[in-house]
mmCIF file of C-alpha atoms and ligand atoms in Angstrom:
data_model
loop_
_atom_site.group_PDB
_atom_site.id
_atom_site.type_symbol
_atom_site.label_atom_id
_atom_site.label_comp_id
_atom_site.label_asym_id
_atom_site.label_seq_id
_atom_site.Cartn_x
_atom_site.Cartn_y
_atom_site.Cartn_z
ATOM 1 C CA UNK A 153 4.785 38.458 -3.821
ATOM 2 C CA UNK A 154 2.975 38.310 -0.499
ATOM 3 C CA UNK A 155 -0.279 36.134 -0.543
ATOM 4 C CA UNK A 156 -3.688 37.887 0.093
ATOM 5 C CA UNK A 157 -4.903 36.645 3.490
ATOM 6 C CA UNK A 158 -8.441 34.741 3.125
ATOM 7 C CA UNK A 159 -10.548 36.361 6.480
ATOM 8 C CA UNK A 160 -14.134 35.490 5.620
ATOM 9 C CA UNK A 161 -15.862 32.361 6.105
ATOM 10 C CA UNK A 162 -18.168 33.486 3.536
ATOM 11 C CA UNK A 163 -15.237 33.509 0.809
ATOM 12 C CA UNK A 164 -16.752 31.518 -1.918
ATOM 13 C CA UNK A 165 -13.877 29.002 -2.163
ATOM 14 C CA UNK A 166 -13.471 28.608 1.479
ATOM 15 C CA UNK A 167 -17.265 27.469 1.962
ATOM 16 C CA UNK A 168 -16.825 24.924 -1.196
ATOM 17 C CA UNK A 169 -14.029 23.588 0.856
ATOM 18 C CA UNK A 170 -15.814 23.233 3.579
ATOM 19 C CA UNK A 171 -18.484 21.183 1.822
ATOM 20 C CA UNK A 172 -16.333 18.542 1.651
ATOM 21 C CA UNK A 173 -17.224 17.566 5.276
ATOM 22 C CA UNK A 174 -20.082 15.750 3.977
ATOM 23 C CA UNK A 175 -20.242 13.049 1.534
ATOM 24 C CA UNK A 176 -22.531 15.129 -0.426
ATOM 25 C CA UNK A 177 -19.980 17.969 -1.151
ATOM 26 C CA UNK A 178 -17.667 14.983 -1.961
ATOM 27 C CA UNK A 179 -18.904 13.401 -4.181
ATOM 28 C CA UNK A 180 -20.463 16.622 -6.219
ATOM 29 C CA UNK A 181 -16.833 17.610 -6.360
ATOM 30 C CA UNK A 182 -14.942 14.686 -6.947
ATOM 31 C CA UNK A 183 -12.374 15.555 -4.091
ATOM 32 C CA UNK A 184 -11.669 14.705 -0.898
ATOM 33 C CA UNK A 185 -9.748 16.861 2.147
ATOM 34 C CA UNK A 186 -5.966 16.150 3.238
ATOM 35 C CA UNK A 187 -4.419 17.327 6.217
ATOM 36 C CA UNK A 188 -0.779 18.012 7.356
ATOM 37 C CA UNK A 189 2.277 18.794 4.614
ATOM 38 C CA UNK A 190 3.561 14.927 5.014
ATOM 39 C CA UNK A 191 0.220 13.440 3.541
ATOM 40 C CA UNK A 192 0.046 16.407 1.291
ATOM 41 C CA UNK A 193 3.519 15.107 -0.083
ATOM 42 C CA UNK A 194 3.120 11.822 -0.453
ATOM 43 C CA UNK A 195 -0.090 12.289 -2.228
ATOM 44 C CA UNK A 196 1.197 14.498 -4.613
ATOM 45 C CA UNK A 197 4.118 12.167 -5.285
ATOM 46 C CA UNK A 198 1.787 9.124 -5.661
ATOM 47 C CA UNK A 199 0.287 11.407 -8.628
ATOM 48 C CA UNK A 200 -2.704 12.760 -7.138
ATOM 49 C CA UNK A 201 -3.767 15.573 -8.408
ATOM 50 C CA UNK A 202 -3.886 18.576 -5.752
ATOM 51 C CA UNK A 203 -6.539 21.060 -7.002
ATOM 52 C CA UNK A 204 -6.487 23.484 -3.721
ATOM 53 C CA UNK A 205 -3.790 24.308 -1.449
ATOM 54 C CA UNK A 206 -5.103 25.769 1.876
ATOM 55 C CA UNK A 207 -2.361 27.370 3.919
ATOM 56 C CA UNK A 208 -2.818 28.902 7.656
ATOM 57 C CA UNK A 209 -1.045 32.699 7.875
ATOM 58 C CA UNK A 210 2.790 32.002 9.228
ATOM 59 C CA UNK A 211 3.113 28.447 8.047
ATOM 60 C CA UNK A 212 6.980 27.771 7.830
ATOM 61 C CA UNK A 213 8.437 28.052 4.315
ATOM 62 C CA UNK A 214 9.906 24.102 3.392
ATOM 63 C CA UNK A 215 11.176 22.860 0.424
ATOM 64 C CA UNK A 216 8.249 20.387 0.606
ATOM 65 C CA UNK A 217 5.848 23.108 1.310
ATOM 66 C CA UNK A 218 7.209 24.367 -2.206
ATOM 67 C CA UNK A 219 7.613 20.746 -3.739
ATOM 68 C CA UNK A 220 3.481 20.555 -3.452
ATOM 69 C CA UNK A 221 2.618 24.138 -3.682
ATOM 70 C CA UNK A 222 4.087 23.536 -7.383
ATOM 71 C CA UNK A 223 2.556 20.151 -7.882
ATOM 72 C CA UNK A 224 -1.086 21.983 -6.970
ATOM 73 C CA UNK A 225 -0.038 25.217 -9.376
ATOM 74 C CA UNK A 226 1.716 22.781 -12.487
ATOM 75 C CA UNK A 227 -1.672 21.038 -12.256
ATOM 76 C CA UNK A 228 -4.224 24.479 -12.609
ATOM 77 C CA UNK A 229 -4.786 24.369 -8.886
ATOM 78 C CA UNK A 230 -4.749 27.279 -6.540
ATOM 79 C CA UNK A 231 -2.931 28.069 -3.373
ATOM 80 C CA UNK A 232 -5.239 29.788 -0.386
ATOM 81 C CA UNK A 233 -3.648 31.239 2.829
ATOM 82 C CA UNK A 234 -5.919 32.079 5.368
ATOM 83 C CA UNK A 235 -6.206 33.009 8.952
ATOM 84 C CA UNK A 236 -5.540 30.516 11.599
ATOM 85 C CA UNK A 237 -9.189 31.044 12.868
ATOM 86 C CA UNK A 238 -10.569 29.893 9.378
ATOM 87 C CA UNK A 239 -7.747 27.353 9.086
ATOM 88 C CA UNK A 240 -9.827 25.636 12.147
ATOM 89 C CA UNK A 241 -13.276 26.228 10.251
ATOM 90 C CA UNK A 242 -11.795 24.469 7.350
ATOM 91 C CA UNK A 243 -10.241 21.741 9.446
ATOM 92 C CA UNK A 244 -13.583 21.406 12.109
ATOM 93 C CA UNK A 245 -10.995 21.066 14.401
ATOM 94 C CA UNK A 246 -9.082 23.025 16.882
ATOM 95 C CA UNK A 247 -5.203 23.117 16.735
ATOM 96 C CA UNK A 248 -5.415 22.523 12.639
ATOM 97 C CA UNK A 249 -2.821 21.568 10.818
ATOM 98 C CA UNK A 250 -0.797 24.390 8.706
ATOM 99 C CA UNK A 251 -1.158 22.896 5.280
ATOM 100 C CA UNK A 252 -4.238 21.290 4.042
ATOM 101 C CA UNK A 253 -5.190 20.365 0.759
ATOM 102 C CA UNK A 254 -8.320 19.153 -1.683
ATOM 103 C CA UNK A 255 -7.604 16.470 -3.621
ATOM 104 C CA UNK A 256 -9.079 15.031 -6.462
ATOM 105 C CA UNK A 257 -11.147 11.363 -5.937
ATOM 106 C CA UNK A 258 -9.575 8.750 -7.706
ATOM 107 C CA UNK A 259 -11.317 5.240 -7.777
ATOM 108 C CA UNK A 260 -9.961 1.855 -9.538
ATOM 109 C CA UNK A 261 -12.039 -0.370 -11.611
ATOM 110 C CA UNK A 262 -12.495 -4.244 -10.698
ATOM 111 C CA UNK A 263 -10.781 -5.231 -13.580
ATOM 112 C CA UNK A 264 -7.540 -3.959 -12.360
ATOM 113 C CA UNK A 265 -7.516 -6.414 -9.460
ATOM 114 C CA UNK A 266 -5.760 -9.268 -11.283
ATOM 115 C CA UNK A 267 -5.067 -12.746 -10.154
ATOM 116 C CA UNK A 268 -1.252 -11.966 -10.422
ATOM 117 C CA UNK A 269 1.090 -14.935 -8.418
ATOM 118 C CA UNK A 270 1.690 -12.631 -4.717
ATOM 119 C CA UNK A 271 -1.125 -10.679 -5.177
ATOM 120 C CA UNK A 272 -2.863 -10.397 -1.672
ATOM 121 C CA UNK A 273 -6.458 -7.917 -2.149
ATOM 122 C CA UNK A 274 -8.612 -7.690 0.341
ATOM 123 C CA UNK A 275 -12.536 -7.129 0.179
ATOM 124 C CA UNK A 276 -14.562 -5.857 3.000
ATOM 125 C CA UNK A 277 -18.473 -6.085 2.832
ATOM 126 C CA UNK A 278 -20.675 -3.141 4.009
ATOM 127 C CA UNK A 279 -17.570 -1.455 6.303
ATOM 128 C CA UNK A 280 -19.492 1.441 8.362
ATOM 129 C CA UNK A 281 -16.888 2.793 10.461
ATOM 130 C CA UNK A 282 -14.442 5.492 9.120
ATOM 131 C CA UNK A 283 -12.277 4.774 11.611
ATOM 132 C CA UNK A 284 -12.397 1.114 10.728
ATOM 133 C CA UNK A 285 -11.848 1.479 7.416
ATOM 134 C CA UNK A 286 -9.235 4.130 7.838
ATOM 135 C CA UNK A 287 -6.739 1.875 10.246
ATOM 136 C CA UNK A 288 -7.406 -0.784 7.428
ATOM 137 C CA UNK A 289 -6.428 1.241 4.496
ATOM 138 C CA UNK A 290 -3.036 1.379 6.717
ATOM 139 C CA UNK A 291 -2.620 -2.025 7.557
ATOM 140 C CA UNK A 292 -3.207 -2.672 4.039
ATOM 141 C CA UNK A 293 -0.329 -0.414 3.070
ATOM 142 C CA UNK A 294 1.882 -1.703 5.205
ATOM 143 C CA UNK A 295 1.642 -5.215 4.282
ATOM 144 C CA UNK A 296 1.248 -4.124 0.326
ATOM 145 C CA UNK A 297 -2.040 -5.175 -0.058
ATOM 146 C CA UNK A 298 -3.221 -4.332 -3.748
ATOM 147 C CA UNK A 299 -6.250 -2.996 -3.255
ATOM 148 C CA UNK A 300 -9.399 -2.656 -1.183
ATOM 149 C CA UNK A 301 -12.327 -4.068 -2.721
ATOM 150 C CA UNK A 302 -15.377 -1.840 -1.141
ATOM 151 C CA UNK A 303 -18.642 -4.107 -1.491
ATOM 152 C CA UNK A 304 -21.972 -2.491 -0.923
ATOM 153 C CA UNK A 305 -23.120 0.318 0.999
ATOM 154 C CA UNK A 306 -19.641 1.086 2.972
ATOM 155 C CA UNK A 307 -18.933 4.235 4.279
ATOM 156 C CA UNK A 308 -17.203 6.672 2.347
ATOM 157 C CA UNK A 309 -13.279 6.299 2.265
ATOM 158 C CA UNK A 310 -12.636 9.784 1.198
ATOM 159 C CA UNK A 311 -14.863 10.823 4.665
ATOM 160 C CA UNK A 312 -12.072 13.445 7.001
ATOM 161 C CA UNK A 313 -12.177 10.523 9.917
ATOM 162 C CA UNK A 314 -11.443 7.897 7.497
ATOM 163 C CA UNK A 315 -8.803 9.854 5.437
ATOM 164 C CA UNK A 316 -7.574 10.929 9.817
ATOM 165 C CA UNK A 317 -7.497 6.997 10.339
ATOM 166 C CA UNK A 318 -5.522 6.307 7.631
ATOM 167 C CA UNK A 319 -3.039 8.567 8.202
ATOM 168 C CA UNK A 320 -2.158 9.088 4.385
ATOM 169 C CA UNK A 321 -2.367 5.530 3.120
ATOM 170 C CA UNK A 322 -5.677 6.520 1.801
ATOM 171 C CA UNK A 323 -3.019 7.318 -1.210
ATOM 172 C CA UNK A 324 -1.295 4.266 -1.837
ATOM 173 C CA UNK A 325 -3.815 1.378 -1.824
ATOM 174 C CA UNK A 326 -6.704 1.480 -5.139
ATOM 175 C CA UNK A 327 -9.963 1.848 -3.725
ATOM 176 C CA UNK A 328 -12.752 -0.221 -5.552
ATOM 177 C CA UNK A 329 -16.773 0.378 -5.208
ATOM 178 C CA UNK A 330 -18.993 -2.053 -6.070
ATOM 179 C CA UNK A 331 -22.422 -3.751 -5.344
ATOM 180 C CA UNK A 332 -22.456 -7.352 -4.029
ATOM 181 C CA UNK A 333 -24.173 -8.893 -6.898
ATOM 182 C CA UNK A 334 -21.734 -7.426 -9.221
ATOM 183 C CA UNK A 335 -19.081 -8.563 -7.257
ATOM 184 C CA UNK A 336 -19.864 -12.060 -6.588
ATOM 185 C CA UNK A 337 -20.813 -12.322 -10.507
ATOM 186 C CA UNK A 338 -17.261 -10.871 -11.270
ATOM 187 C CA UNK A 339 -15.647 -13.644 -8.516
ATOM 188 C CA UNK A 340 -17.195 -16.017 -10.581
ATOM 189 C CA UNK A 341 -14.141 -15.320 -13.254
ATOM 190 C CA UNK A 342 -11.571 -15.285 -10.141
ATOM 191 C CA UNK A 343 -8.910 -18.069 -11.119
ATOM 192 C CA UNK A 344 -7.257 -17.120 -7.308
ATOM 193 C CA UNK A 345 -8.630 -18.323 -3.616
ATOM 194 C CA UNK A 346 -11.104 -16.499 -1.690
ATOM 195 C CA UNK A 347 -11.238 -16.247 1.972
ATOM 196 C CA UNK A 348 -13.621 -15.437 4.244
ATOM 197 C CA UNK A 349 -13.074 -14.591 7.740
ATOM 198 C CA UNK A 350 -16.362 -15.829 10.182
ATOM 199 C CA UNK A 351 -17.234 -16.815 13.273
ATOM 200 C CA UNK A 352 -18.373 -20.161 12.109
ATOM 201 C CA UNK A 353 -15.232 -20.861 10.347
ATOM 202 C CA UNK A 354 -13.455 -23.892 10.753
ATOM 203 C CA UNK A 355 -9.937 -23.431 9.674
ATOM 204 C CA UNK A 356 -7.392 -21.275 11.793
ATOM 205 C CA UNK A 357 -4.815 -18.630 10.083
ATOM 206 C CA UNK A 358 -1.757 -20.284 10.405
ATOM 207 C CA UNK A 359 -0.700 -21.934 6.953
ATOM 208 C CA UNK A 360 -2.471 -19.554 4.824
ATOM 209 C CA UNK A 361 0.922 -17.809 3.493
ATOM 210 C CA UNK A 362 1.489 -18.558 0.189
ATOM 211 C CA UNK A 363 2.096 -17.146 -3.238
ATOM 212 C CA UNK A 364 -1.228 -18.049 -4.603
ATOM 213 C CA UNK A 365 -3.294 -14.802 -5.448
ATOM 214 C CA UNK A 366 -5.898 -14.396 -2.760
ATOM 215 C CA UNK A 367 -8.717 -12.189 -1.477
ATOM 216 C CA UNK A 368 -9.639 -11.941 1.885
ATOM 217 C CA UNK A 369 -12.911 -10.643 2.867
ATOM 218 C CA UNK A 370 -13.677 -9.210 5.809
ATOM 219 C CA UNK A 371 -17.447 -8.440 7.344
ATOM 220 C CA UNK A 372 -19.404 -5.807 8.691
ATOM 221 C CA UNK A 373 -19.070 -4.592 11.961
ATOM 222 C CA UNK A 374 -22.298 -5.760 13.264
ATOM 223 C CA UNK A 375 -23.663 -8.351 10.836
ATOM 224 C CA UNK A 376 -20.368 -9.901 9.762
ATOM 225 C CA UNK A 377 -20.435 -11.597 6.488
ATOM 226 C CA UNK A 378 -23.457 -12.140 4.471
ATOM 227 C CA UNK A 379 -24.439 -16.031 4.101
ATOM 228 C CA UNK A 380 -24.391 -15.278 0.111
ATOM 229 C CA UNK A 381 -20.616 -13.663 0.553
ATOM 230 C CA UNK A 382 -19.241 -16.765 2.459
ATOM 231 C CA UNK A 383 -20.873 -19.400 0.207
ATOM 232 C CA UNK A 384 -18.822 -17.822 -2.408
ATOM 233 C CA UNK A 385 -15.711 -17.879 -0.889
ATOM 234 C CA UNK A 386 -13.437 -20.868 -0.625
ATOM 235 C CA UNK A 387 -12.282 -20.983 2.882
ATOM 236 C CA UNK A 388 -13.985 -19.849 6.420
ATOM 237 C CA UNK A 389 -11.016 -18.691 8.932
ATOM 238 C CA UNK A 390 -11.669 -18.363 12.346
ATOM 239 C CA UNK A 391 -9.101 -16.195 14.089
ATOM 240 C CA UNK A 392 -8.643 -18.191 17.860
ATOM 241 C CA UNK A 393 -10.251 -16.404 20.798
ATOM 242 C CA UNK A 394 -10.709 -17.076 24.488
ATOM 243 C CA UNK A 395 -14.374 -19.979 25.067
ATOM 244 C CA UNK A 396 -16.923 -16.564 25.646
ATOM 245 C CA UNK A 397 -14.856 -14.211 23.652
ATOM 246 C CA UNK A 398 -17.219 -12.341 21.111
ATOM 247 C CA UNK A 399 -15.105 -10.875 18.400
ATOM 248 C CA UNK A 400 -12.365 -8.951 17.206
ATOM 249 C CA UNK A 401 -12.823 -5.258 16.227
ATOM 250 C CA UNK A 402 -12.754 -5.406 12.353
ATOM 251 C CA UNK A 403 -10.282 -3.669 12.154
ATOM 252 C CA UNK A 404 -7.711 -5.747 14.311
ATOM 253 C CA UNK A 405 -9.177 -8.922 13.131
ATOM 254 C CA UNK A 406 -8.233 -7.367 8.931
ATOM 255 C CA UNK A 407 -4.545 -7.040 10.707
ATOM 256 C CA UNK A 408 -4.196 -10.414 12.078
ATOM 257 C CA UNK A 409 -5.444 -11.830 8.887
ATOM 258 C CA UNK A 410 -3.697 -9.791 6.275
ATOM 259 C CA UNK A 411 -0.118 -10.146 8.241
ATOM 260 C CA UNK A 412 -0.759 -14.177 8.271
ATOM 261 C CA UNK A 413 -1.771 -13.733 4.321
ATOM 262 C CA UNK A 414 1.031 -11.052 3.496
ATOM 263 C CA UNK A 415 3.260 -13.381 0.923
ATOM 264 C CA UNK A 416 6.342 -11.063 2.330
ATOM 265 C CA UNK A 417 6.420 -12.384 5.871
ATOM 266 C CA UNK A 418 7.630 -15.459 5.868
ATOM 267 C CA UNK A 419 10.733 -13.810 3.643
ATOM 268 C CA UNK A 420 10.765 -10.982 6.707
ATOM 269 C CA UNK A 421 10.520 -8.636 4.687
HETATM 270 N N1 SAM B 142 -21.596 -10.320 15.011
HETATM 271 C C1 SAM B 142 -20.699 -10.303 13.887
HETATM 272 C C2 SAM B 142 -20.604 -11.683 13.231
HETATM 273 O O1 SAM B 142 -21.399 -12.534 13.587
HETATM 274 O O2 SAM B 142 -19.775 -11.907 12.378
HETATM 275 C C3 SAM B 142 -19.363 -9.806 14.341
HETATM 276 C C4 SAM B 142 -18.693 -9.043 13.290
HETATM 277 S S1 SAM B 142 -17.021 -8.660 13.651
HETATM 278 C C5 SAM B 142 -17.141 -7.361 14.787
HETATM 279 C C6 SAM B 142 -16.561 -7.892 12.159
HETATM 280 C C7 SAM B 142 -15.731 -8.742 11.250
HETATM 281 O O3 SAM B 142 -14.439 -8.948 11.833
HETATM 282 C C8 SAM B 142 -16.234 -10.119 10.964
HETATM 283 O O4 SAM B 142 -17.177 -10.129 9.938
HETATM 284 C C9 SAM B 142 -14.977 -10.830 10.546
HETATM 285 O O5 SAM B 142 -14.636 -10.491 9.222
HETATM 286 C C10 SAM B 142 -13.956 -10.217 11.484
HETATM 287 N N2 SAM B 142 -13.746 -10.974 12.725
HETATM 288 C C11 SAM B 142 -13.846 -10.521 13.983
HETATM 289 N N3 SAM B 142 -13.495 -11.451 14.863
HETATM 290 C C12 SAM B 142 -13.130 -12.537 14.148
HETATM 291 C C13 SAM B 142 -12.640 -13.849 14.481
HETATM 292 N N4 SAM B 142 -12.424 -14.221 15.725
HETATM 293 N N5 SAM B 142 -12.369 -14.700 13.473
HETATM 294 C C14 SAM B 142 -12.554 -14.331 12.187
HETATM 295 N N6 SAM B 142 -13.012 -13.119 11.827
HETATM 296 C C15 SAM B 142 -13.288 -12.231 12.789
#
């Protein structure tokens, strides 16, 4: 069976898809905008659950195009083709991508992040910058991080640039909100090390690798680390710079630190 073409951008389902641009629409809907079949597959085989399909007129039949367009339908989700014109309303973008998808939000609670031997989490206080937190989220998957810890008023994960930035990792690291006070009461029951990464610290990176379970906490892009956050922690690293040099992007600075930190390095993994 041919599928109707969606033309209108006043198509009911098209403008609640579209309402995911903003965090409002997010969060009201639980879901979150994927783009491009690859992230689409991976996220469907990491179990998330794929409750729209959104697919531009002409898009090449693939056996991974089916693989997910049966994923969304075993699931109760619907499959949308639409004109290439809308496919760039949906996307806010020119030159969209051919598949895109809604996907349900899926958040883990702080009492999954265990203080297993290996276990490397990291926690990142009051992140603002999607694309910051996006290029994290993919460091962190590529050194198997277990989760991100998400303390305080940080910017949305699920946002399109940070979901962009993360180019599909968003999928395979657990994602965990929660307020400072909360956290640092929680950290009070942490039986692993916590480091903090500041300007003011005094120990280097080198010799951090190890086995023992560890969370590293990263700062804010402009106010770094609060003085309540780093009293908590164990440890102040100071990543080496040039006498003058400011700081590291937070983002570059989490992938310095988390590849000194990452217990499967030294094995070369
Ligand atoms: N003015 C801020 C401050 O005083 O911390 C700069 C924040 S920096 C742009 C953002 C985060 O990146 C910091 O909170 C820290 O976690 C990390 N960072 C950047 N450069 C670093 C360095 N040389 N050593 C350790 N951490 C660094």
């Amino acid at each position: 069976m041919t599928d109707v073409v969606i033309t209108s951008a006043g198509n009911t389902e098209i403008k609640a898809i579209r309402a995911l641009a903003t965090k409002k629409g997010r969060s009201q809907r639980n879901a979150f905008l994927s783009e491009g079949l690859r992230h689409v597959v991976e996220a469907a085989r990491a179990g998330w659950r794929i409750k729209r399909l959104v697919l531009a007129e002409g898009h090449a039949a693939s056996p991974l195009l089916d693989e997910v367009r049966q994923a969304c339908l075993g699931e109760g989700g619907r499959v949308l083709t639409v004109t290439d014109e809308l496919m760039t309303r949906v996307a806010r973008r020119d030159n969209a991508q051919s598949v895109i998808a809604v996907i349900e939000q899926r958040w883990a609670a702080l009492d999954q992040v265990k203080a297993e031997q290996r276990a490397l989490w990291l926690a990142l206080e009051e992140v603002r910058d999607p694309g910051n937190l996006g290029s994290i989220l993919r460091t962190a998957d590529a050194f198997a991080v277990k989760g991100v810890i998400l303390i305080g008023n940080t910017v949305d994960p699920f946002s399109v640039e940070a979901v962009r930035a993360s180019m599909g990792a968003i999928v395979n690291v657990p994602l965990t909100p929660v307020e400072r006070d909360a956290f640092l009461t929680w950290r009070l029951g942490w039986t692993g090390r916590m480091i903090a990464t500041h300007l003011d610290g005094t120990a280097g990176p080198e010799g951090l690798r190890g086995a023992a379970p560890t969370i590293l906490v990263m700062g804010n892009e402009q106010s770094g680390i609060s003085d309540t956050m780093a009293a908590a922690c164990d440890t102040l690293v100071r990543i080496p710079m040039r006498p003058g040099a400011d700081s590291l992007n937070l983002a570059a600075a989490t992938a310095i630190m988390v590849h000194a930190l990452w217990p499967g390095g030294g094995a070369g993994q």
